[in-house]
Tab-separated table of C-alpha atoms in Angstrom:
chain	number	residue	atom	x	y	z
A	1236	MET	CA	14.331	-15.030	11.284
A	1237	ALA	CA	12.620	-11.596	10.544
A	1238	THR	CA	13.917	-8.337	12.736
A	1239	HIS	CA	10.854	-7.189	15.150
A	1240	TYR	CA	10.232	-3.218	15.005
A	1241	ARG	CA	7.534	-1.799	17.575
A	1242	LEU	CA	6.347	1.687	16.788
A	1243	HIS	CA	3.805	3.893	18.017
A	1244	PRO	CA	0.822	4.409	15.950
A	1245	GLU	CA	0.741	8.324	15.945
A	1246	THR	CA	4.746	9.403	16.829
A	1247	PRO	CA	6.754	6.614	15.326
A	1248	GLN	CA	10.294	6.709	16.731
A	1249	ALA	CA	12.891	8.379	14.537
A	1250	ARG	CA	15.219	6.305	14.812
A	1251	LYS	CA	13.783	3.005	14.499
A	1252	VAL	CA	11.493	4.414	11.541
A	1253	GLN	CA	15.518	5.532	10.029
A	1254	SER	CA	16.968	1.633	10.353
A	1255	ILE	CA	14.124	0.392	8.658
A	1256	ALA	CA	13.832	2.817	6.169
A	1257	GLU	CA	17.826	2.031	5.508
A	1258	ALA	CA	17.069	-1.780	5.416
A	1259	LEU	CA	14.599	-1.708	2.489
A	1260	ARG	CA	17.012	0.487	0.817
A	1261	GLN	CA	19.666	-2.568	0.635
A	1262	GLY	CA	16.385	-4.359	-0.205
A	1263	ALA	CA	14.563	-5.369	3.288
A	1264	ILE	CA	10.745	-6.802	2.351
A	1265	ALA	CA	9.120	-5.936	5.200
A	1266	LEU	CA	5.067	-6.554	6.899
A	1267	TYR	CA	4.166	-3.432	8.569
A	1268	PRO	CA	0.778	-1.723	9.437
A	1269	THR	CA	-1.190	0.489	6.646
A	1270	ASP	CA	-4.801	2.444	7.522
A	1271	THR	CA	-6.291	-0.657	5.891
A	1272	VAL	CA	-5.473	-4.449	6.086
A	1273	TYR	CA	-1.220	-5.262	6.651
A	1274	ALA	CA	0.747	-4.712	3.646
A	1275	ILE	CA	4.188	-6.473	3.069
A	1276	GLY	CA	6.233	-3.899	0.339
A	1277	CYS	CA	9.660	-2.955	-0.025
A	1278	ASP	CA	11.456	-0.020	-2.059
A	1279	LEU	CA	9.366	0.905	-5.461
A	1280	ASN	CA	12.943	1.535	-7.636
A	1281	HIS	CA	14.581	-2.600	-5.618
A	1282	ARG	CA	14.279	-4.834	-7.763
A	1283	GLY	CA	14.944	-7.166	-6.655
A	1284	ALA	CA	12.628	-6.898	-3.727
A	1285	VAL	CA	10.039	-6.263	-5.552
A	1286	GLN	CA	10.638	-10.199	-7.298
A	1287	ARG	CA	10.460	-11.247	-4.234
A	1288	VAL	CA	6.898	-9.505	-2.961
A	1289	ARG	CA	5.557	-10.720	-6.587
A	1290	GLN	CA	6.720	-13.954	-5.234
A	1291	ILE	CA	5.432	-13.904	-1.820
A	1292	LYS	CA	2.199	-13.747	-3.188
A	1293	GLN	CA	2.337	-15.503	-6.096
A	1294	ILE	CA	2.039	-12.715	-8.262
A	1295	SER	CA	2.819	-12.639	-12.419
A	1296	ASN	CA	4.275	-9.874	-13.374
A	1297	ASP	CA	1.531	-8.885	-15.699
A	1298	LYS	CA	-0.508	-7.644	-12.741
A	1299	PRO	CA	0.675	-4.107	-11.409
A	1300	LEU	CA	1.153	-3.694	-7.910
A	1301	THR	CA	0.280	-0.722	-5.530
A	1302	PHE	CA	2.607	2.007	-3.939
A	1303	LEU	CA	2.055	4.506	-0.870
A	1304	CYS	CA	3.092	8.180	-1.925
A	1305	SER	CA	3.031	10.601	0.773
A	1306	SER	CA	1.134	13.654	-0.627
A	1307	LEU	CA	-0.715	14.786	-4.014
A	1308	SER	CA	2.510	16.384	-5.388
A	1309	ASN	CA	4.643	13.601	-4.827
A	1310	ILE	CA	1.553	11.733	-6.650
A	1311	THR	CA	2.391	13.610	-9.225
A	1312	ASP	CA	6.303	13.110	-9.458
A	1313	TYR	CA	5.080	9.208	-10.761
A	1314	ALA	CA	1.736	9.146	-11.992
A	1315	ILE	CA	-0.149	12.463	-14.765
A	1316	VAL	CA	-2.804	13.438	-12.635
A	1317	ASN	CA	-5.528	15.193	-14.889
A	1318	ASP	CA	-8.018	18.006	-13.392
A	1319	SER	CA	-11.029	16.202	-12.576
A	1320	ALA	CA	-7.811	13.361	-10.929
A	1321	TYR	CA	-6.300	15.938	-9.099
A	1322	ARG	CA	-9.842	17.522	-7.758
A	1323	ILE	CA	-11.142	14.086	-5.933
A	1324	ILE	CA	-7.693	12.638	-5.260
A	1325	ARG	CA	-6.995	16.491	-2.745
A	1326	ARG	CA	-10.357	15.949	-1.186
A	1327	LEU	CA	-9.448	11.435	0.145
A	1328	ILE	CA	-6.163	11.977	0.766
A	1329	PRO	CA	-4.946	10.379	3.323
A	1330	GLY	CA	-6.866	7.778	3.784
A	1331	PRO	CA	-7.857	4.000	2.683
A	1332	PHE	CA	-8.111	4.777	-1.389
A	1333	THR	CA	-6.311	3.435	-4.324
A	1334	PHE	CA	-6.226	6.025	-6.918
A	1335	LEU	CA	-6.067	3.845	-10.631
A	1336	LEU	CA	-3.519	6.318	-13.146
A	1337	PRO	CA	-1.564	6.744	-16.140
A	1338	ALA	CA	2.086	5.751	-14.641
A	1339	THR	CA	4.824	8.464	-15.627
A	1340	LYS	CA	8.419	7.137	-16.601
A	1341	LEU	CA	9.503	6.903	-13.131
A	1342	VAL	CA	7.256	4.022	-12.400
A	1343	PRO	CA	9.216	0.722	-12.765
A	1344	LYS	CA	8.111	-1.483	-15.502
A	1345	LEU	CA	8.070	-4.345	-12.837
A	1346	VAL	CA	4.811	-2.807	-10.786
A	1347	MET	CA	2.926	-0.791	-13.422
A	1348	ASP	CA	0.302	-2.639	-15.643
A	1349	PRO	CA	2.144	-3.629	-18.600
A	1350	LYS	CA	-0.125	-3.102	-21.603
A	1351	ARG	CA	-2.487	0.193	-20.304
A	1352	ARG	CA	0.908	1.440	-18.204
A	1353	THR	CA	-1.152	2.255	-15.157
A	1354	THR	CA	-0.704	2.693	-11.924
A	1355	GLY	CA	-2.002	1.881	-8.681
A	1356	ILE	CA	-0.765	4.799	-6.171
A	1357	ARG	CA	-1.833	5.461	-2.802
A	1358	VAL	CA	-1.099	8.256	0.669
A	1359	PRO	CA	-2.351	6.941	3.504
A	1360	ASN	CA	-3.430	7.889	6.492
A	1361	SER	CA	-1.166	6.210	8.915
A	1362	PRO	CA	1.969	8.140	10.810
A	1363	ILE	CA	3.995	5.000	10.362
A	1364	CYS	CA	3.493	4.397	6.664
A	1365	LEU	CA	4.166	8.093	5.541
A	1366	ASP	CA	7.760	8.685	8.082
A	1367	LEU	CA	8.874	5.570	6.328
A	1368	ILE	CA	8.270	7.282	2.729
A	1369	GLU	CA	10.233	10.130	3.936
A	1370	ALA	CA	12.783	8.573	5.285
A	1371	LEU	CA	13.039	5.808	2.689
A	1372	GLY	CA	12.964	8.923	0.114
A	1373	HIS	CA	11.286	6.445	-2.214
A	1374	PRO	CA	7.077	5.666	-2.470
A	1375	ILE	CA	7.220	1.619	-0.625
A	1376	ILE	CA	5.354	-1.152	-2.520
A	1377	SER	CA	1.800	-2.307	-0.356
A	1378	THR	CA	0.431	-5.201	-1.291
A	1379	SER	CA	-1.508	-7.231	1.237
A	1380	ALA	CA	-0.074	-9.514	3.468
A	1381	LEU	CA	-3.966	-11.221	4.397
A	1382	SER	CA	-3.888	-13.612	1.318
A	1383	VAL	CA	-0.358	-15.433	2.362
A	1384	VAL	CA	-1.825	-16.296	5.522
A	1385	PRO	CA	-3.786	-19.948	5.971
A	1386	HIS	CA	-7.164	-19.269	7.037
A	1387	PRO	CA	-8.873	-21.788	9.011
A	1388	THR	CA	-10.759	-23.792	6.837
A	1389	THR	CA	-12.887	-26.030	9.510
A	1390	LYS	CA	-13.991	-23.151	11.562
A	1391	PRO	CA	-14.337	-20.272	9.729
A	1392	ARG	CA	-12.972	-16.891	11.468
A	1393	LEU	CA	-11.076	-13.528	10.665
A	1394	ILE	CA	-7.553	-14.415	11.387
A	1395	ASP	CA	-5.607	-12.430	13.822
A	1396	LYS	CA	-2.482	-10.848	14.264
A	1397	ALA	CA	-0.416	-13.634	15.778
A	1398	GLU	CA	-1.085	-15.728	13.079
A	1399	VAL	CA	-0.162	-13.076	10.008
A	1400	PHE	CA	3.014	-12.498	12.547
A	1401	ASP	CA	3.939	-16.334	12.113
A	1402	ALA	CA	2.523	-17.311	8.539
A	1403	LEU	CA	5.522	-14.251	7.257
A	1404	GLU	CA	8.330	-14.778	9.947
A	1405	LYS	CA	10.681	-16.887	6.892
A	1406	LEU	CA	9.361	-14.978	4.044
A	1407	VAL	CA	9.379	-10.903	5.038
A	1408	ASP	CA	13.024	-9.499	6.756
A	1409	ILE	CA	11.382	-7.412	8.975
A	1410	MET	CA	7.975	-7.002	11.021
A	1411	ILE	CA	6.331	-3.777	12.310
A	1412	GLU	CA	3.843	-4.008	15.157
A	1413	ASP	CA	1.999	-1.188	15.768
A	1414	ASP	CA	0.286	-2.713	19.205
A	1415	GLU	CA	-3.271	-1.276	17.164
A	1416	PRO	CA	-6.008	-3.888	16.599
A	1417	MET	CA	-5.729	-5.957	13.497
A	1418	THR	CA	-7.994	-4.516	10.575
A	1419	TYR	CA	-9.405	-5.909	8.091
A	1420	ASP	CA	-11.359	-3.684	5.417
A	1421	VAL	CA	-9.708	-2.541	2.554
A	1422	SER	CA	-8.784	-0.180	0.287
A	1423	THR	CA	-12.194	2.167	-2.325
A	1424	ILE	CA	-10.222	1.617	-5.598
A	1425	ILE	CA	-11.193	4.667	-8.092
A	1426	ASP	CA	-9.949	4.751	-11.901
A	1427	VAL	CA	-8.946	8.457	-12.303
A	1428	ILE	CA	-7.792	7.961	-15.571
A	1429	GLY	CA	-10.302	9.485	-17.827
A	1430	ASP	CA	-12.821	12.690	-16.922
A	1431	GLU	CA	-15.041	10.407	-14.592
A	1432	PRO	CA	-13.882	8.873	-11.337
A	1433	THR	CA	-15.069	5.818	-11.061
A	1434	ILE	CA	-15.062	3.504	-7.560
A	1435	LEU	CA	-14.071	-0.579	-9.239
A	1436	ARG	CA	-14.057	-1.976	-5.530
A	1437	GLN	CA	-15.841	-0.717	-2.383
A	1438	GLY	CA	-13.456	-0.225	0.563
A	1439	GLN	CA	-13.199	2.162	3.218
A	1440	GLY	CA	-14.622	5.537	2.517
A	1441	TRP	CA	-16.336	4.243	-1.044
A	1442	GLU	CA	-19.259	6.373	0.536
A	1443	ALA	CA	-16.913	9.136	0.890
A	1444	ALA	CA	-15.648	9.180	-3.154
A	1445	LEU	CA	-19.327	9.091	-3.839
A	1446	ASP	CA	-19.967	12.311	-1.919
A	1447	TRP	CA	-16.923	14.001	-3.607
A	1448	GLY	CA	-18.037	13.251	-7.669
A	1449	ALA	CA	-16.995	9.243	-7.317
A	1450	GLN	CA	-19.258	6.709	-9.798
A	1451	MET	CA	-20.485	3.327	-9.520
A	1452	SER	CA	-18.802	1.328	-11.798
A	1453	GLU	CA	-21.513	-0.422	-14.343
């Protein structure tokens, strides 16, 4: 049975954040809100927890996992950021953008793309996420929780937050409620490995990425 926490979306209670961070450090899996969709995540550096996240999402080891950083300087610890990448990232963070970047040695092999040695990184516009990263001292894995929830087949509709919590109650260790409306729009994915940032997936904020110089993929 998962432990439930209710956090204020703008000013998360520090004591609760510290308790969650300590559990993540010990290998806990969390269901938590972001500035896009609800996510499943864990401490980037806890191999066993990362494996559990992969099992929950049924993601094979050759598929990379996105993780959350707290700032641009934090990103540069885990990825190689060239000049063009730096210019667009600093304009778009924090926000609903996933940046595809070459990974540094600090990124566990279990997380990165094993062939390209790349990784997906976000800096979310979410006080809860940013406070958790700071308290933990490490990035947090972030993969959408929505695909784990059985979707209704008789009458197609958007699943609600209660259905997400019910579906994951026995699969995760921590569940975070922020009392905010459920969101369904994913992040925009931007490839910033080369000299021209390229939008690989249109999600929240993709128009802003175009305004700051990103190109659409062909």
